[in-house]
Amino acid sequence: NAIVYGNSIDVFTTVETLLNLGILGNRIHVVFTPPEPGASCFSDPEVEKAVATALKKAEVQVHHHCLLALMNNGENPDPLTSVTFTTDAETLNLQCGVFINLSNKAVDSEAFRSINDSFLVFDSRLVIDATFHTSDSSISAAGPLTKFSRSYYSDEWSNANFNSKEVGRDLAAMLLRLFDPTLEPAMETPPETERLVPLYGQAKIQGGKLPGGFHFLQVTTPSATQLTAPPVQQDSCLVTGRVETGNYFSLHLDSYEQVEALTCLSLKPLPLSNYLSLYGKQQQLLGQLSSRYQQGLIPDLH
């Protein structure tokens, strides 16, 4: 048996990969960790329903609200033959030949050892300032491995909340000035902004191929970790297609009628660059999209 443990989109893309490799669904166990309060893997109940139906159809065994307790009943885990989980009810013990743990994107032990040996400040993540500098000004860092110093009082924001490419371009622009003397010096930032963490505007993107053969894409506005996004008004949600027919498309407009989020679930490959270009566009630039949708003139957003 193969066990996939976690509660993220990675769980579902992994299951789809295992199924495509020819592993029978009844030999795959999906073990979900307890979800965070108010959190959802897909943030769209229609997508969740479609994936749950696909798992059931493939005869994949699904277990909810489980926490990893023991491997091989607490004995030598090599080779791994069984895994034990605690649940809301009785203990769950599963035999397995493969255990894929996707429950926590933690810092790799080798990376932590390197950071520690370099005497860099580490507080569950590598600590940086607003200009990517670590406690050693000659060492820069960015990405989900990092967090901003507590002196900013912004624990809810980190590089992981933003588009990785946008953060990477900002870091590259800063480093380029160290290697190219022909570049004009950067404009000095006002002193009052030195104690503010940088915020980015490009969309957060996730996607992949899900069980059932669905191609999935979700584009959302960056949001703070500890804050829940404000509910989108129903009249700002444009939906066409159905998950059952494999042509589902949901598009959300903010209070300024700009595209702030979109979700696609399709049985056909998605034109990603076209869909990603919709983010941030005013609906009037999209051919009066909102009014035409209300008039029933747009049966399919795909």
Coordinates of C-alpha atoms in Angstrom, one line a residue:
N1 CA 0.0 0.0 0.0
A2 CA 1.0 3.6 -0.5
I3 CA 0.1 6.3 2.1
V4 CA -0.1 10.0 1.2
Y5 CA -0.3 12.1 4.3
G6 CA -1.0 15.9 4.5
N7 CA -3.7 18.4 3.6
S8 CA -2.6 20.5 0.6
I9 CA -2.9 20.4 -3.2
D10 CA 0.3 18.4 -3.2
V11 CA -1.6 15.4 -1.8
F12 CA -4.0 15.4 -4.7
T13 CA -1.4 15.8 -7.4
T14 CA 0.6 13.0 -5.8
V15 CA -2.4 10.7 -5.8
E16 CA -3.0 11.5 -9.5
T17 CA 0.6 10.7 -10.2
L18 CA 0.4 7.3 -8.4
L19 CA -2.8 6.4 -10.3
N20 CA -1.1 7.3 -13.6
L21 CA 1.8 5.0 -12.7
G22 CA -0.7 2.1 -12.6
I23 CA -1.1 1.8 -8.9
L24 CA -4.6 0.6 -8.1
G25 CA -6.8 3.1 -6.2
N26 CA -7.7 0.6 -3.4
R27 CA -4.0 0.4 -2.6
I28 CA -3.7 4.1 -2.0
H29 CA -4.6 5.6 1.4
V30 CA -5.0 9.4 1.6
V31 CA -4.7 10.5 5.2
F32 CA -5.7 14.1 5.9
T33 CA -4.4 16.1 8.8
P34 CA -6.9 18.2 10.7
P35 CA -7.4 21.4 8.7
E36 CA -6.6 24.9 10.0
P37 CA -9.7 26.8 11.3
G38 CA -11.3 28.5 8.3
A39 CA -8.7 27.1 5.9
S40 CA -9.5 25.1 2.7
C41 CA -7.2 23.4 0.3
F42 CA -9.0 24.7 -2.8
S43 CA -11.1 27.6 -1.4
D44 CA -13.9 26.4 -3.7
P45 CA -16.5 23.9 -2.6
E46 CA -17.2 22.9 -6.2
V47 CA -13.6 21.8 -6.8
E48 CA -13.5 20.0 -3.4
K49 CA -16.6 18.1 -4.3
A50 CA -15.3 17.1 -7.8
V51 CA -12.0 15.8 -6.3
A52 CA -13.7 13.9 -3.5
T53 CA -16.0 12.2 -6.1
A54 CA -13.0 11.3 -8.3
L55 CA -11.2 9.8 -5.3
K56 CA -14.2 7.7 -4.5
K57 CA -14.6 6.6 -8.1
A58 CA -11.0 5.5 -8.2
E59 CA -11.6 3.5 -4.9
V60 CA -8.9 5.5 -3.1
Q61 CA -9.1 5.0 0.7
V62 CA -9.6 8.4 2.5
H63 CA -9.1 9.1 6.2
H64 CA -9.9 12.4 7.8
H65 CA -8.6 14.3 10.9
C66 CA -5.5 12.1 11.5
L67 CA -2.2 12.9 13.2
L68 CA 0.9 10.8 12.7
A69 CA 1.8 9.0 15.9
L70 CA 4.2 6.0 15.2
M71 CA 6.1 4.3 12.5
N72 CA 6.5 0.5 12.8
N73 CA 4.9 0.7 16.2
G74 CA 7.8 2.9 17.5
E75 CA 10.5 0.4 16.5
N76 CA 13.2 0.7 13.9
P77 CA 11.5 2.5 11.0
D78 CA 13.8 0.9 8.4
P79 CA 12.3 -0.7 6.4
L80 CA 8.9 0.9 6.9
T81 CA 6.0 -1.5 7.1
S82 CA 3.3 0.2 9.1
V83 CA 2.2 3.7 10.2
T84 CA -0.1 4.6 13.1
F85 CA -2.3 7.7 13.4
T86 CA -4.4 9.1 16.1
T87 CA -7.9 10.2 15.1
D88 CA -11.0 11.7 16.7
A89 CA -12.2 8.1 17.4
E90 CA -10.0 5.0 17.5
T91 CA -6.4 4.7 16.5
L92 CA -5.7 4.1 12.8
N93 CA -3.0 1.5 11.9
L94 CA -2.1 1.1 8.2
Q95 CA 0.3 -1.3 6.5
C96 CA 2.4 0.3 3.8
G97 CA 5.3 0.0 1.6
V98 CA 5.5 3.7 0.7
F99 CA 4.8 6.6 3.0
I100 CA 4.7 10.1 1.4
N101 CA 4.7 12.8 4.1
L102 CA 3.3 16.1 2.7
S103 CA 2.0 17.5 6.0
N104 CA 4.6 20.1 6.8
K105 CA 6.9 22.2 4.6
A106 CA 9.6 22.5 7.2
V107 CA 13.2 23.4 6.9
D108 CA 15.5 20.6 5.7
S109 CA 17.8 19.4 8.4
E110 CA 20.9 19.9 6.3
A111 CA 19.8 23.5 5.5
F112 CA 19.2 24.2 9.1
R113 CA 22.7 22.8 10.0
S114 CA 24.3 25.1 7.4
I115 CA 22.4 28.1 8.7
N116 CA 23.3 27.3 12.3
D117 CA 26.9 26.7 11.6
S118 CA 27.0 30.1 9.8
F119 CA 25.8 31.8 13.1
L120 CA 22.8 33.3 11.3
V121 CA 19.7 34.2 13.3
F122 CA 17.0 31.4 12.9
D123 CA 13.6 31.7 14.4
S124 CA 11.6 28.8 12.9
R125 CA 12.8 30.3 9.6
L126 CA 15.9 32.2 8.5
V127 CA 15.4 35.8 9.7
I128 CA 15.9 38.6 7.1
D129 CA 15.2 42.3 7.0
A130 CA 13.2 44.2 4.4
T131 CA 16.2 44.3 2.0
F132 CA 16.8 40.5 2.1
H133 CA 19.8 40.8 4.4
T134 CA 20.3 38.1 7.1
S135 CA 22.1 38.9 10.4
D136 CA 25.2 38.7 8.3
S137 CA 24.9 41.6 5.8
S138 CA 27.1 39.8 3.3
I139 CA 24.5 36.9 3.1
S140 CA 21.1 37.5 1.5
A141 CA 18.1 35.2 1.4
A142 CA 14.5 35.1 0.2
G143 CA 11.6 32.7 -0.3
P144 CA 9.6 30.5 2.0
L145 CA 12.7 29.5 4.0
T146 CA 12.8 33.0 5.4
K147 CA 10.7 35.3 7.7
F148 CA 11.0 38.9 8.6
S149 CA 12.6 40.0 11.8
R150 CA 10.2 40.4 14.8
S151 CA 11.2 44.0 15.0
Y152 CA 8.9 44.7 12.1
Y153 CA 5.9 43.4 14.1
S154 CA 4.5 41.7 11.0
D155 CA 4.6 38.0 11.7
E156 CA 1.5 37.6 9.4
W157 CA 3.6 38.5 6.4
S158 CA 6.6 36.6 4.8
N159 CA 8.0 35.9 1.4
A160 CA 5.8 32.8 1.3
N161 CA 2.7 35.0 1.1
F162 CA 3.7 36.4 -2.3
N163 CA 4.5 35.3 -5.8
S164 CA 7.9 33.7 -5.8
K165 CA 8.9 35.1 -9.2
E166 CA 8.1 38.6 -8.1
V167 CA 10.1 38.2 -4.9
G168 CA 13.0 36.6 -6.8
R169 CA 13.1 39.5 -9.3
D170 CA 13.3 42.0 -6.4
L171 CA 16.2 40.1 -4.9
A172 CA 18.0 39.8 -8.3
A173 CA 17.7 43.5 -8.9
M174 CA 19.3 44.2 -5.5
L175 CA 22.1 41.7 -6.1
L176 CA 22.7 43.0 -9.6
R177 CA 23.8 46.4 -8.2
L178 CA 26.7 44.6 -6.4
F179 CA 28.0 43.1 -9.7
D180 CA 27.3 45.7 -12.3
P181 CA 29.0 49.1 -11.6
T182 CA 27.4 50.7 -14.6
L183 CA 23.9 50.6 -13.1
E184 CA 22.6 53.9 -11.8
P185 CA 22.4 54.0 -8.0
A186 CA 19.0 53.1 -6.6
M187 CA 16.8 55.9 -5.3
E188 CA 17.0 56.4 -1.6
T189 CA 13.9 55.2 0.2
P190 CA 12.2 57.6 2.7
P191 CA 13.3 56.9 6.3
E192 CA 9.8 56.2 7.4
T193 CA 9.6 53.2 5.1
E194 CA 12.7 51.5 6.5
R195 CA 10.7 49.8 9.2
L196 CA 8.0 48.4 6.8
V197 CA 8.1 45.0 5.3
P198 CA 7.9 45.0 1.4
L199 CA 4.5 44.0 0.0
Y200 CA 4.0 42.6 -3.5
G201 CA 1.1 42.8 -5.9
Q202 CA 1.3 39.9 -8.3
A203 CA -1.0 36.9 -7.9
K204 CA -0.4 33.8 -5.9
I205 CA -0.7 30.8 -8.3
Q206 CA -1.2 27.1 -7.6
G207 CA -2.3 24.4 -9.9
G208 CA -1.7 20.9 -11.2
K209 CA -3.4 17.7 -12.4
L210 CA -5.9 16.3 -9.9
P211 CA -7.6 12.9 -9.6
G212 CA -10.2 12.5 -12.3
G213 CA -7.9 13.9 -14.9
F214 CA -8.8 17.5 -14.0
H215 CA -6.5 20.3 -14.9
F216 CA -6.6 22.8 -12.0
L217 CA -5.6 26.5 -11.8
Q218 CA -6.2 28.9 -9.0
V219 CA -5.1 32.5 -9.0
T220 CA -5.6 34.6 -5.8
T221 CA -4.6 37.9 -4.3
P222 CA -1.7 37.7 -1.7
S223 CA -3.1 37.7 1.8
A224 CA -1.6 37.6 5.3
T225 CA -1.2 34.2 7.0
Q226 CA -3.2 34.9 10.1
L227 CA -6.0 36.8 8.4
T228 CA -8.9 35.3 6.6
A229 CA -9.8 36.9 3.2
P230 CA -13.0 39.0 3.3
P231 CA -15.9 37.1 1.8
V232 CA -16.5 37.8 -1.9
Q233 CA -20.0 39.2 -2.6
Q234 CA -22.1 36.8 -4.6
D235 CA -22.8 39.4 -7.2
S236 CA -19.1 39.8 -7.9
C237 CA -18.7 36.1 -8.7
L238 CA -18.9 35.0 -12.4
V239 CA -19.3 31.3 -12.8
T240 CA -19.8 29.2 -16.0
G241 CA -19.7 25.5 -16.6
R242 CA -19.9 22.6 -14.1
V243 CA -17.3 20.4 -12.5
E244 CA -19.3 17.3 -13.7
T245 CA -18.7 18.4 -17.3
G246 CA -15.1 19.4 -16.8
N247 CA -15.5 23.0 -17.9
Y248 CA -15.8 24.9 -14.6
F249 CA -14.6 28.5 -14.5
S250 CA -15.1 30.9 -11.5
L251 CA -14.0 34.5 -11.7
H252 CA -14.2 37.0 -8.8
L253 CA -14.2 40.8 -9.1
D254 CA -13.3 43.1 -6.2
S255 CA -15.1 46.3 -5.2
Y256 CA -13.3 48.1 -8.1
E257 CA -14.5 45.5 -10.6
Q258 CA -11.0 44.2 -11.1
V259 CA -10.2 40.5 -11.3
E260 CA -9.0 39.5 -7.9
A261 CA -9.2 35.7 -8.2
L262 CA -10.1 32.9 -10.6
T263 CA -10.5 29.2 -10.4
C264 CA -10.5 26.8 -13.4
L265 CA -11.2 23.0 -13.4
S266 CA -11.1 21.5 -16.8
L267 CA -10.7 18.1 -18.4
K268 CA -8.7 19.8 -21.2
P269 CA -5.2 21.5 -20.8
L270 CA -5.5 25.1 -19.8
P271 CA -4.0 28.1 -21.7
L272 CA -2.2 29.3 -18.6
S273 CA -0.6 32.5 -19.9
N274 CA -4.0 33.7 -21.2
Y275 CA -5.7 33.0 -17.9
L276 CA -2.9 34.5 -15.8
S277 CA -3.1 37.7 -17.8
L278 CA -6.7 38.3 -16.5
Y279 CA -5.5 39.0 -13.0
G280 CA -5.9 42.6 -12.0
K281 CA -7.7 43.6 -15.2
Q282 CA -10.7 45.9 -14.9
Q283 CA -13.8 44.1 -16.2
Q284 CA -14.4 47.0 -18.7
L285 CA -11.1 46.1 -20.4
L286 CA -12.4 42.6 -20.8
G287 CA -15.3 43.8 -23.1
Q288 CA -17.7 44.8 -20.4
L289 CA -17.4 41.3 -19.0
S290 CA -19.7 41.8 -15.9
S291 CA -22.6 43.3 -17.7
R292 CA -22.5 40.9 -20.6
Y293 CA -22.4 38.0 -18.1
Q294 CA -25.5 39.4 -16.3
Q295 CA -27.2 39.6 -19.6
G296 CA -26.5 35.9 -20.2
L297 CA -24.2 36.6 -23.2
I298 CA -21.3 34.6 -21.8
P299 CA -22.2 30.9 -21.4
D300 CA -18.5 29.8 -21.1
L301 CA -15.7 31.8 -19.7
H302 CA -13.2 29.3 -21.1

